[in-house]
mmCIF file of C-alpha atoms in Angstrom:
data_model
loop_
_atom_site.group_PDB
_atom_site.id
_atom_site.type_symbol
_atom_site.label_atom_id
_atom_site.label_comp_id
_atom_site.label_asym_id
_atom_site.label_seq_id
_atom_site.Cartn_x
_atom_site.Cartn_y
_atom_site.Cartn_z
ATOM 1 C CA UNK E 1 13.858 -40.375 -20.674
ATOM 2 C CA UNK E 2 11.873 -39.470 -17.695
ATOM 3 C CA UNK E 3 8.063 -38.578 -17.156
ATOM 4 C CA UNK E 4 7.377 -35.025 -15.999
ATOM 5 C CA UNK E 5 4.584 -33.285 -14.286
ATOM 6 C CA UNK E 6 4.608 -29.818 -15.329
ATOM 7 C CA UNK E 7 3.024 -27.437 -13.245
ATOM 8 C CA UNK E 8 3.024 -23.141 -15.031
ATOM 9 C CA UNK E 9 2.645 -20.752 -12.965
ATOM 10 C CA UNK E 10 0.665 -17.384 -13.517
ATOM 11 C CA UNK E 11 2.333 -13.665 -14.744
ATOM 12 C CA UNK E 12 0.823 -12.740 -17.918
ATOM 13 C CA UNK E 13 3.163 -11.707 -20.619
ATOM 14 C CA UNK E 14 6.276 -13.724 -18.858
ATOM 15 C CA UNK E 15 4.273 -17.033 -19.356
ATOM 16 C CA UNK E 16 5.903 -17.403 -23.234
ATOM 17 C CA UNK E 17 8.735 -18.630 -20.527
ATOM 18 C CA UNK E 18 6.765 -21.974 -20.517
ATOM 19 C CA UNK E 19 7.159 -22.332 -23.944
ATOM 20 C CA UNK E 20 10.965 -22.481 -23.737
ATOM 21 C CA UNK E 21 10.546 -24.654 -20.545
ATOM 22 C CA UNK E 22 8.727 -27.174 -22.539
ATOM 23 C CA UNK E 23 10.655 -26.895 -25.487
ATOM 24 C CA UNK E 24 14.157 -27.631 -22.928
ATOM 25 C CA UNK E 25 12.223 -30.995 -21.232
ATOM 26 C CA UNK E 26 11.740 -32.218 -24.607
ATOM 27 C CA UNK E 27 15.349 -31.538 -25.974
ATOM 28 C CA UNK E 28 16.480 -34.263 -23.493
ATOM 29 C CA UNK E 29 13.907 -36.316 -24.683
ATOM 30 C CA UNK E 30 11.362 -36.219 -21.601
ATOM 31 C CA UNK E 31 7.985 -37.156 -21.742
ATOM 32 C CA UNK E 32 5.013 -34.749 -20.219
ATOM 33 C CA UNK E 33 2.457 -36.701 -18.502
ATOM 34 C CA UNK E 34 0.840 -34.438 -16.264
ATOM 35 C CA UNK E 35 -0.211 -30.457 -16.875
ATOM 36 C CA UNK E 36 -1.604 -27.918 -14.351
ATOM 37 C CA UNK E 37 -1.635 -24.000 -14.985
ATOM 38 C CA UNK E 38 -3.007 -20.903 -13.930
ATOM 39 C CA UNK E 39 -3.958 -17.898 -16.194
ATOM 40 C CA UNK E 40 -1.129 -17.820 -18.866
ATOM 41 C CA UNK E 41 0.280 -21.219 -17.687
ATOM 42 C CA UNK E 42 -3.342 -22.371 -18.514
ATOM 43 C CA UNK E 43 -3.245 -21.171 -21.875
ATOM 44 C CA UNK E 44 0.216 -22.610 -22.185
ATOM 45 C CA UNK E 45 -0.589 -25.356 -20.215
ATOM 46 C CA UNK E 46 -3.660 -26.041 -22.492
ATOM 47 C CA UNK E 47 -1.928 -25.712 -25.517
ATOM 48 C CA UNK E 48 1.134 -28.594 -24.524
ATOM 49 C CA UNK E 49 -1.618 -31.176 -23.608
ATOM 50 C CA UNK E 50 -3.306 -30.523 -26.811
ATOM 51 C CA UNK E 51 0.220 -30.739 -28.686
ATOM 52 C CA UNK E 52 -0.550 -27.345 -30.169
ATOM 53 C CA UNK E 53 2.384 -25.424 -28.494
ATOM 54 C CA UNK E 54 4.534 -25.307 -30.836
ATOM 55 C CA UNK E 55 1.852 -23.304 -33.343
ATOM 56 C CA UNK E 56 0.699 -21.181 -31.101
ATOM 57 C CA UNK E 57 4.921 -20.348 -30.328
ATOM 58 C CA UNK E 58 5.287 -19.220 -34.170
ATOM 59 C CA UNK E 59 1.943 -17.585 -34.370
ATOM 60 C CA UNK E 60 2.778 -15.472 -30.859
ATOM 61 C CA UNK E 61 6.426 -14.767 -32.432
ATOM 62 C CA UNK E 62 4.254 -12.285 -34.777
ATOM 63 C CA UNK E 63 2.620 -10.322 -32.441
ATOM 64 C CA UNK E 64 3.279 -6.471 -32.543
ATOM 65 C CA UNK E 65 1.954 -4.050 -29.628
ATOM 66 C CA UNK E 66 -0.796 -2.978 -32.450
ATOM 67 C CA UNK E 67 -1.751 -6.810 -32.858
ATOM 68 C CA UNK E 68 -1.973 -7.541 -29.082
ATOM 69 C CA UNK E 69 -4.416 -4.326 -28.399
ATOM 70 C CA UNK E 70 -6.237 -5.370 -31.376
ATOM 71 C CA UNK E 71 -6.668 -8.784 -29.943
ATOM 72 C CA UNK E 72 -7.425 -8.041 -26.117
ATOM 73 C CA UNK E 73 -10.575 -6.249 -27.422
ATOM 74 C CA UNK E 74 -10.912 -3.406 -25.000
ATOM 75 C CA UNK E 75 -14.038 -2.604 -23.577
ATOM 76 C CA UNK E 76 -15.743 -0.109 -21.237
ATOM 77 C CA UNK E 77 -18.180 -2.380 -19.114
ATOM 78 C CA UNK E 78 -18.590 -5.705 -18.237
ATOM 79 C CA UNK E 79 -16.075 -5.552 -14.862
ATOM 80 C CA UNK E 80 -13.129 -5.133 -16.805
ATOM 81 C CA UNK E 81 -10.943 -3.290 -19.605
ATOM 82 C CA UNK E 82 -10.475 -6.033 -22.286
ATOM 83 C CA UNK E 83 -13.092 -8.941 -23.057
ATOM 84 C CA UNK E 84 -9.735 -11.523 -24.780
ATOM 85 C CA UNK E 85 -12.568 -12.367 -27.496
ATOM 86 C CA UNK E 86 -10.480 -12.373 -30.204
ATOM 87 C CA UNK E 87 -7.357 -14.140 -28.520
ATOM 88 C CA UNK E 88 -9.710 -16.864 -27.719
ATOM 89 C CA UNK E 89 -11.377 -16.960 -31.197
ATOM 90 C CA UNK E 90 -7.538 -17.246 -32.417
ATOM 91 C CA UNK E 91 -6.768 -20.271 -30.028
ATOM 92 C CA UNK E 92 -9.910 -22.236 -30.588
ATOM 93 C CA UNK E 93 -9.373 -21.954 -34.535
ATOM 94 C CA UNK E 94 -5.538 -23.362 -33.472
ATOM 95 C CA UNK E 95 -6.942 -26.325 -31.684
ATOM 96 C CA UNK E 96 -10.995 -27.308 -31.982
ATOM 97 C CA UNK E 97 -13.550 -27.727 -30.191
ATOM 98 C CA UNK E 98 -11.915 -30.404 -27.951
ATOM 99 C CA UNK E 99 -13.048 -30.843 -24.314
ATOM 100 C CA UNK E 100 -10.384 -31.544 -21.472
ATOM 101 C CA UNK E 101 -10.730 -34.915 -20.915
ATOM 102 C CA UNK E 102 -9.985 -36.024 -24.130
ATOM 103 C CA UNK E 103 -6.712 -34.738 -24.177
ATOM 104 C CA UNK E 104 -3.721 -36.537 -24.749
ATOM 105 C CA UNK E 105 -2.102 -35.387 -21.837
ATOM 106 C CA UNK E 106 -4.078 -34.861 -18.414
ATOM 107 C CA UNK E 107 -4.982 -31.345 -17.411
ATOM 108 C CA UNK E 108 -5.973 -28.630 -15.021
ATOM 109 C CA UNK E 109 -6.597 -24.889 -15.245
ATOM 110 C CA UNK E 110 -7.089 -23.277 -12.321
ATOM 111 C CA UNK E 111 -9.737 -19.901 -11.765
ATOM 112 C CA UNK E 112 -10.837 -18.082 -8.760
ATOM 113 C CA UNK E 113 -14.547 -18.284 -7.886
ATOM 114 C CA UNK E 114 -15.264 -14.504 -6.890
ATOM 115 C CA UNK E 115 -18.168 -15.414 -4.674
ATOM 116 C CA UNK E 116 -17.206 -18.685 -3.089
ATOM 117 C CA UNK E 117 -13.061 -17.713 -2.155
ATOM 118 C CA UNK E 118 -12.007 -20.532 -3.307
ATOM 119 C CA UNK E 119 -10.233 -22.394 -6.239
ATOM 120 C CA UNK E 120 -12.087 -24.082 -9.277
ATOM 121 C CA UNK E 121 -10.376 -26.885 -11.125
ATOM 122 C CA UNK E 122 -11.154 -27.385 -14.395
ATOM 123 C CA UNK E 123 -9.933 -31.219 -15.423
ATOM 124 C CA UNK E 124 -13.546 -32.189 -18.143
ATOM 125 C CA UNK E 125 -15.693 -30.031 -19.926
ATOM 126 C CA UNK E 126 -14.549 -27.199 -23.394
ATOM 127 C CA UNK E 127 -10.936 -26.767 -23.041
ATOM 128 C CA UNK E 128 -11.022 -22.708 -24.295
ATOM 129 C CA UNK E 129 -13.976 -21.548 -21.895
ATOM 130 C CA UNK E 130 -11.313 -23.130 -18.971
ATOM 131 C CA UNK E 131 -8.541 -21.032 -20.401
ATOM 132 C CA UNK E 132 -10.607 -17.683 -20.604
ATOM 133 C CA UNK E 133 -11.929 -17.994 -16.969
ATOM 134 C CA UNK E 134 -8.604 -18.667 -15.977
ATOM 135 C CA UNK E 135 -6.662 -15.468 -17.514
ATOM 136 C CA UNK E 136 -9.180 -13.160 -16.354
ATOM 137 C CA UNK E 137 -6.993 -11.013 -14.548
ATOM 138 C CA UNK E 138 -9.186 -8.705 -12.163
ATOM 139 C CA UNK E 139 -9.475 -5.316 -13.105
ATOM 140 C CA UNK E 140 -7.819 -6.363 -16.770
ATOM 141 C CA UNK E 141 -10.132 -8.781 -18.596
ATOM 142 C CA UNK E 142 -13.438 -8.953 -17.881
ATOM 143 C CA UNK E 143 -14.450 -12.079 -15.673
ATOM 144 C CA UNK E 144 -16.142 -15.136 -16.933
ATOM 145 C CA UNK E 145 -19.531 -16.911 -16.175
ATOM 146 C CA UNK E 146 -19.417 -20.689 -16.025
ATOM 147 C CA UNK E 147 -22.073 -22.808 -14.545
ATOM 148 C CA UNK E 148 -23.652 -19.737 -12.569
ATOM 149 C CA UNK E 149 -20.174 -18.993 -11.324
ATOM 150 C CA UNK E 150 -18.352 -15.475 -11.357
ATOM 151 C CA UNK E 151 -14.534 -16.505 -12.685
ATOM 152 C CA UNK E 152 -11.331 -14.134 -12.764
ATOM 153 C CA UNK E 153 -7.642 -15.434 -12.405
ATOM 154 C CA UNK E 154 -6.412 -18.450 -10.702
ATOM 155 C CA UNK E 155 -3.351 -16.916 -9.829
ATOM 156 C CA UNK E 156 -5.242 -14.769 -7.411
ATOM 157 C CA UNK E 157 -5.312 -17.774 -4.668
ATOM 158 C CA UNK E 158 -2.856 -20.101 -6.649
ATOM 159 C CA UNK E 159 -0.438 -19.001 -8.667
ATOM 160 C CA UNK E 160 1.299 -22.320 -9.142
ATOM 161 C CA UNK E 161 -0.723 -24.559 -9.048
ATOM 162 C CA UNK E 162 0.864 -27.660 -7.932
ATOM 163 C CA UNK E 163 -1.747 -29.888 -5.697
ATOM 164 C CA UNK E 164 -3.314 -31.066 -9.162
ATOM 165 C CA UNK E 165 -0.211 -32.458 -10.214
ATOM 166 C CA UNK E 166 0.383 -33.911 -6.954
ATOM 167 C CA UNK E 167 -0.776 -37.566 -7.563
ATOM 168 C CA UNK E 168 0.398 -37.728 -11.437
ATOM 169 C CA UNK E 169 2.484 -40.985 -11.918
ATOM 170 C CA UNK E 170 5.635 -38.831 -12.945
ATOM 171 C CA UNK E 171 9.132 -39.463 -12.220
ATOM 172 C CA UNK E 172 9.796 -35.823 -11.293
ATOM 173 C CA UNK E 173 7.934 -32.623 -11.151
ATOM 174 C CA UNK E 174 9.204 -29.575 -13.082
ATOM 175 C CA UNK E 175 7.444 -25.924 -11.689
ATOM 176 C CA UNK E 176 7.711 -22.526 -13.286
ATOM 177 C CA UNK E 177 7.121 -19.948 -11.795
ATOM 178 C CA UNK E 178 6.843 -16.566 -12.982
ATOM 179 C CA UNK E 179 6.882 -14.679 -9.432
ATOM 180 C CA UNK E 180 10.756 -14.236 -9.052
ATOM 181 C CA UNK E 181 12.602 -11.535 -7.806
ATOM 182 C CA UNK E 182 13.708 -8.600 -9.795
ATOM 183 C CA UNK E 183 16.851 -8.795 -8.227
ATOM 184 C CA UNK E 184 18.716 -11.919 -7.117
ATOM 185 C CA UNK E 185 19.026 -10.904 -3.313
ATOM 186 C CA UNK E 186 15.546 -8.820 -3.114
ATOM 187 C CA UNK E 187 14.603 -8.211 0.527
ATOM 188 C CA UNK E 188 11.526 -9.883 1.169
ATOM 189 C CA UNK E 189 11.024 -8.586 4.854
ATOM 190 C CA UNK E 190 9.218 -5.457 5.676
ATOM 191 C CA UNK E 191 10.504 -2.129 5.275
ATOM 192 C CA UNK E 192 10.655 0.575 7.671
ATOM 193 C CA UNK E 193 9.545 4.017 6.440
ATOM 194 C CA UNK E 194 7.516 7.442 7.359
ATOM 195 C CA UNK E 195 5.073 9.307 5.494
ATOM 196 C CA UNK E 196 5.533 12.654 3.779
ATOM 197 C CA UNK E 197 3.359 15.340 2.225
ATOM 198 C CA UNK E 198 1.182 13.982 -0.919
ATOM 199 C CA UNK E 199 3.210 16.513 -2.928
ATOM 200 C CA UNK E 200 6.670 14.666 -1.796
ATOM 201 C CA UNK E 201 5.130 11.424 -2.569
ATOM 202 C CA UNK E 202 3.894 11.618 -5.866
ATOM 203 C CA UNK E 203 6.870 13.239 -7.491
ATOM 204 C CA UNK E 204 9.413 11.206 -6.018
ATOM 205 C CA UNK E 205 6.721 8.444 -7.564
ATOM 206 C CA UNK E 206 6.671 10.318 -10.428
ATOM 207 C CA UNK E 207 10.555 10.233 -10.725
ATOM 208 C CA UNK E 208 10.696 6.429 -9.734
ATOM 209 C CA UNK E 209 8.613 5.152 -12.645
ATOM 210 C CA UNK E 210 10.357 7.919 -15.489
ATOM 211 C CA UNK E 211 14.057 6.396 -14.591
ATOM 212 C CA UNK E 212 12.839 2.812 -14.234
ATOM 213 C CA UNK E 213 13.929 2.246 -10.511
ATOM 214 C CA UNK E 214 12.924 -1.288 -10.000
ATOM 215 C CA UNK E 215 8.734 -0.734 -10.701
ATOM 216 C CA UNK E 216 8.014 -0.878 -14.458
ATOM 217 C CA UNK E 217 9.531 -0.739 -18.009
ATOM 218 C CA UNK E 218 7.758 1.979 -20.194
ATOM 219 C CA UNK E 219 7.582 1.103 -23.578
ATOM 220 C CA UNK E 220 7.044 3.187 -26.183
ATOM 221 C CA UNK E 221 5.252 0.178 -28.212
ATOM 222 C CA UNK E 222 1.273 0.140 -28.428
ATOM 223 C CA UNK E 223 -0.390 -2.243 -25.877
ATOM 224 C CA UNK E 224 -3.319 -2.391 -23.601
ATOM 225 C CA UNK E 225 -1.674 -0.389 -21.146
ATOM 226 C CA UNK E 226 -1.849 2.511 -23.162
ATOM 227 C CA UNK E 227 -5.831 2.542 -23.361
ATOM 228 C CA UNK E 228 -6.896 1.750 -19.715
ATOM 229 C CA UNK E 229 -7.586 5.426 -18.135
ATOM 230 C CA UNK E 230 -5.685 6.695 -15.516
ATOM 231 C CA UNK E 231 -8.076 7.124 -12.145
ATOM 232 C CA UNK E 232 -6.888 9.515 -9.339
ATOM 233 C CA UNK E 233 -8.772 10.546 -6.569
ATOM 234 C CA UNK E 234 -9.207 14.589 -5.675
ATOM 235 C CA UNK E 235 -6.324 15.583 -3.341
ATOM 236 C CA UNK E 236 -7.793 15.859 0.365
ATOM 237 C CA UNK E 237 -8.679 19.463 0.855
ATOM 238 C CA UNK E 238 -6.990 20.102 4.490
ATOM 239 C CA UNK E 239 -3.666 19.399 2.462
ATOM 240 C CA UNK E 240 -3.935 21.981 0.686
ATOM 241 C CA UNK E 241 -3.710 23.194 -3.285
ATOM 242 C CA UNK E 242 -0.109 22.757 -3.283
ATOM 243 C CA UNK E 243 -0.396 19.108 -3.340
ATOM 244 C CA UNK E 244 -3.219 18.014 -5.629
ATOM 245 C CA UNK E 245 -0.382 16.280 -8.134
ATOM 246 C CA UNK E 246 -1.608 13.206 -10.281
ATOM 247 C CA UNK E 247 1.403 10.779 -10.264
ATOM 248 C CA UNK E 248 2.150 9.744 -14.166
ATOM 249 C CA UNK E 249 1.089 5.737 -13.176
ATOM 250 C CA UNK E 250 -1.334 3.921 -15.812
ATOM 251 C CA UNK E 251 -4.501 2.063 -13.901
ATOM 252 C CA UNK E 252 -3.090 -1.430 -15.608
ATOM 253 C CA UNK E 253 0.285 -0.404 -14.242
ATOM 254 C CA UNK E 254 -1.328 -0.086 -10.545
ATOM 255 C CA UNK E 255 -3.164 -3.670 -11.107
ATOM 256 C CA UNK E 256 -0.400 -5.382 -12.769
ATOM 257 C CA UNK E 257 1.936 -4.669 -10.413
ATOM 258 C CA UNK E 258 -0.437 -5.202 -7.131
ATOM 259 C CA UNK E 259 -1.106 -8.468 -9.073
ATOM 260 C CA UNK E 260 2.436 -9.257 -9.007
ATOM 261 C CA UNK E 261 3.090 -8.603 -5.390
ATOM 262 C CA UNK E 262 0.413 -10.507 -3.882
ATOM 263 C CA UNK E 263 0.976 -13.390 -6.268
ATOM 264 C CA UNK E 264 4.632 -13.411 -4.879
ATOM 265 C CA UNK E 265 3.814 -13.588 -1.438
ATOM 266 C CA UNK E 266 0.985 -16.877 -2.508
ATOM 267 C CA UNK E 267 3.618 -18.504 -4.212
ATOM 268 C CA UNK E 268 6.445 -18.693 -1.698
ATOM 269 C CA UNK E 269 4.052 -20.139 0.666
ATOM 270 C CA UNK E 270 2.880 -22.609 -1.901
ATOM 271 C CA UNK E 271 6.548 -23.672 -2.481
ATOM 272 C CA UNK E 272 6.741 -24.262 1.171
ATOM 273 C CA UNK E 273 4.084 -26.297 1.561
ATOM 274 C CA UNK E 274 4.786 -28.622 -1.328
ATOM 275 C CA UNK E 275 8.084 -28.146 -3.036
ATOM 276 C CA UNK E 276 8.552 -29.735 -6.679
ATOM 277 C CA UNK E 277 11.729 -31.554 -7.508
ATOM 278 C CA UNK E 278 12.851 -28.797 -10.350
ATOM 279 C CA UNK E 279 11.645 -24.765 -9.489
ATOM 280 C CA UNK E 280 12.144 -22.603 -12.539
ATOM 281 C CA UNK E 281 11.825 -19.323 -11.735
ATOM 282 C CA UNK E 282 11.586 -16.464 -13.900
ATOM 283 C CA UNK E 283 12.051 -12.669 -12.404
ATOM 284 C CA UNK E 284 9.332 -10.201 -12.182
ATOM 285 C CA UNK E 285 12.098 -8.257 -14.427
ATOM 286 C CA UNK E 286 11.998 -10.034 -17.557
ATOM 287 C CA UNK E 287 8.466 -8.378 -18.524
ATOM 288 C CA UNK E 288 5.669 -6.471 -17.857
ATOM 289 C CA UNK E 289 2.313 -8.486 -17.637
ATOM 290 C CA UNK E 290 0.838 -6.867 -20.726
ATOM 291 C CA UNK E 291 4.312 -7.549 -23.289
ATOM 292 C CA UNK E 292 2.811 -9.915 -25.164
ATOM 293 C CA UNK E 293 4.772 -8.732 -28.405
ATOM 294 C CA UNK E 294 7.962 -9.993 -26.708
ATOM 295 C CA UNK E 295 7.209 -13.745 -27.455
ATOM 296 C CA UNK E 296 11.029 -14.353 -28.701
ATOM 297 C CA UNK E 297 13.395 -13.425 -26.313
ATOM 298 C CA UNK E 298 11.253 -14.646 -23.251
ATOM 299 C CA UNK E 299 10.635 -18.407 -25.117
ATOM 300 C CA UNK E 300 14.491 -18.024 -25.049
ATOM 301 C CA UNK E 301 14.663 -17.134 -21.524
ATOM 302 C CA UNK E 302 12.215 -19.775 -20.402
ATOM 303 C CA UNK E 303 14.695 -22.433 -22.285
ATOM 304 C CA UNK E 304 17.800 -21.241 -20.886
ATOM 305 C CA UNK E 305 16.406 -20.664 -17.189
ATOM 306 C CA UNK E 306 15.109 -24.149 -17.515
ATOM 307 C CA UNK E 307 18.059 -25.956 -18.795
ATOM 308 C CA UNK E 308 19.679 -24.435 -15.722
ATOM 309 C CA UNK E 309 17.716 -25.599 -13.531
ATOM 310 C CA UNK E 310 17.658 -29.409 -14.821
ATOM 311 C CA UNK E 311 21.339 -28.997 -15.076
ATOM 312 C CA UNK E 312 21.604 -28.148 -11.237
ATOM 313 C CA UNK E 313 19.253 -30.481 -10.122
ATOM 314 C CA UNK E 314 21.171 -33.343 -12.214
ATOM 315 C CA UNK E 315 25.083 -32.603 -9.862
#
């Protein structure tokens, strides 16, 4: 048996990964003695040092695209399309009113402080009000306020947050990141192109997203996706009538999948700069940020990327 450090990265729905991650370290009878996450490796995260995983895994195995809409609360103000009221009403009737420091297992959730640029640990104080700041995706859920402080997502400066796990007395460090490639050899360098006619562009963008060519998965299934408005702006007028086309792309679409791309780019230099002993990674592929119905098959994907990974890093 050997003590871990886990450190969960952020990517919304593809975060029930860490679920299957945790539930691998523990098949081969590893103990975890550290936790640090960001937005849903937070909640995750949260949930494993409070030894409530497991319950919230069977509770988020029932989830239907009605349930998840149902529990993001949408909203129309507030600097953001969903408030999460109800999702965090759920998890603080799952584990109590506990604050961080009494948890069995050390942990940190990681926000962004929108004012200040710069990262905000949580490691003492309510353990919920740490998760919600952390989630808030920009432009998704609407931020949080804690101690005078303007909150959204700590994957939006660290999306794996590994520096709090950095002095834990563990005998390895396991990392999961959500931020993979969609494909296993997907350039990473720049691309070369020219610009066309806004008519051009936003029906061969049209085209892209209706055959699925590497940017989203439509589903036909209810989620918050399907309530967030679509905002275009008016087609310049020296272009010309011809070309005032609205491409058929959802607002939460356009955020998730900036979201994704920047977080990428963070976490590759964050691997670089302090490499853990295991990296699980899990592709940009395997969901879209708002799937949260799909709690199964990606707890099943988590487990088998991970036991991969520990089985490549034990040759």
């Amino acid at each position: 048996m050997a003590r871990v450090a886990l450190v969960l990265g952020s990517g919304g729905a593809r975060g029930y990964a860490h679920l299957g991650a945790v539930e691998e370290l523990r098949s081969r009878g590893h103990e975890i003695v550290a936790v640090s996450g960001t937005s849903m490796g937070a909640l995750v995260g949260g949930l494993v040092a409070a030894g409530k995983d497991r319950e919230f895994a069977d509770w988020a195995s029932t989830l239907t695209g009605r349930r998840v809409l149902r529990l993001a609360d949408p909203t129309w103000a507030g600097g953001g399309a969903a408030t999460a009221e109800r999702l965090m009403t759920t998890l603080d009737e799952l584990v109590g009113d506990v604050m961080i420091e009494d948890l069995p297992i050390p942990y940190t959730a990681v926000a962004t402080d929108l004012v200040a640029r710069r990262e905000v640990w949580f490691q003492r104080g309510p353990l919920i009000p740490a998760i919600r700041a952390s989630i808030a995706i920009p432009g998704l859920f609407t931020p949080a306020v804690v101690d005078g402080r303007i909150l959204v997502d700590g994957g939006l400066l660290n999306p794996l947050p590994l520096d709090p796990t950095a002095a834990a007395a563990a005998d390895f460090t396991v990392a999961v990141s959500l931020q993979g490639p969609r494909e296993p050899h997907e350039p990473a360098s720049p691309a070369r192109g020219f610009s066309v006619r806004r008519a051009e562009w936003a029906a061969d963008l049209r085209r892209r997203f209706r055959r699925n060519e590497g940017l989203v998965a439509v589903d036909e299934d209810t989620d918050l996706a399907d309530v967030v408005p679509i905002a275009a702006p008016e087609a310049p007028a020296e272009i010309g009538p011809d070309v005032d086309v609205r491409p058929d792309v959802r607002t939460s679409e356009v955020v998730s999948l900036s979201f994704d791309a920047m977080q990428s780019l963070i976490t590759r230099y964050r691997l670089a700069a302090l490499p853990p002993d295991v990296l699980v990674t899990v592709p940009l592929g395997a969901a879209r940020t708002l799937d949260f119905h799909r709690a199964e098959e990606l707890i099943e994907l988590g487990r088998q990327l991970t036991k991969t990974a520990l089985d490549d890093a034990d040759r």
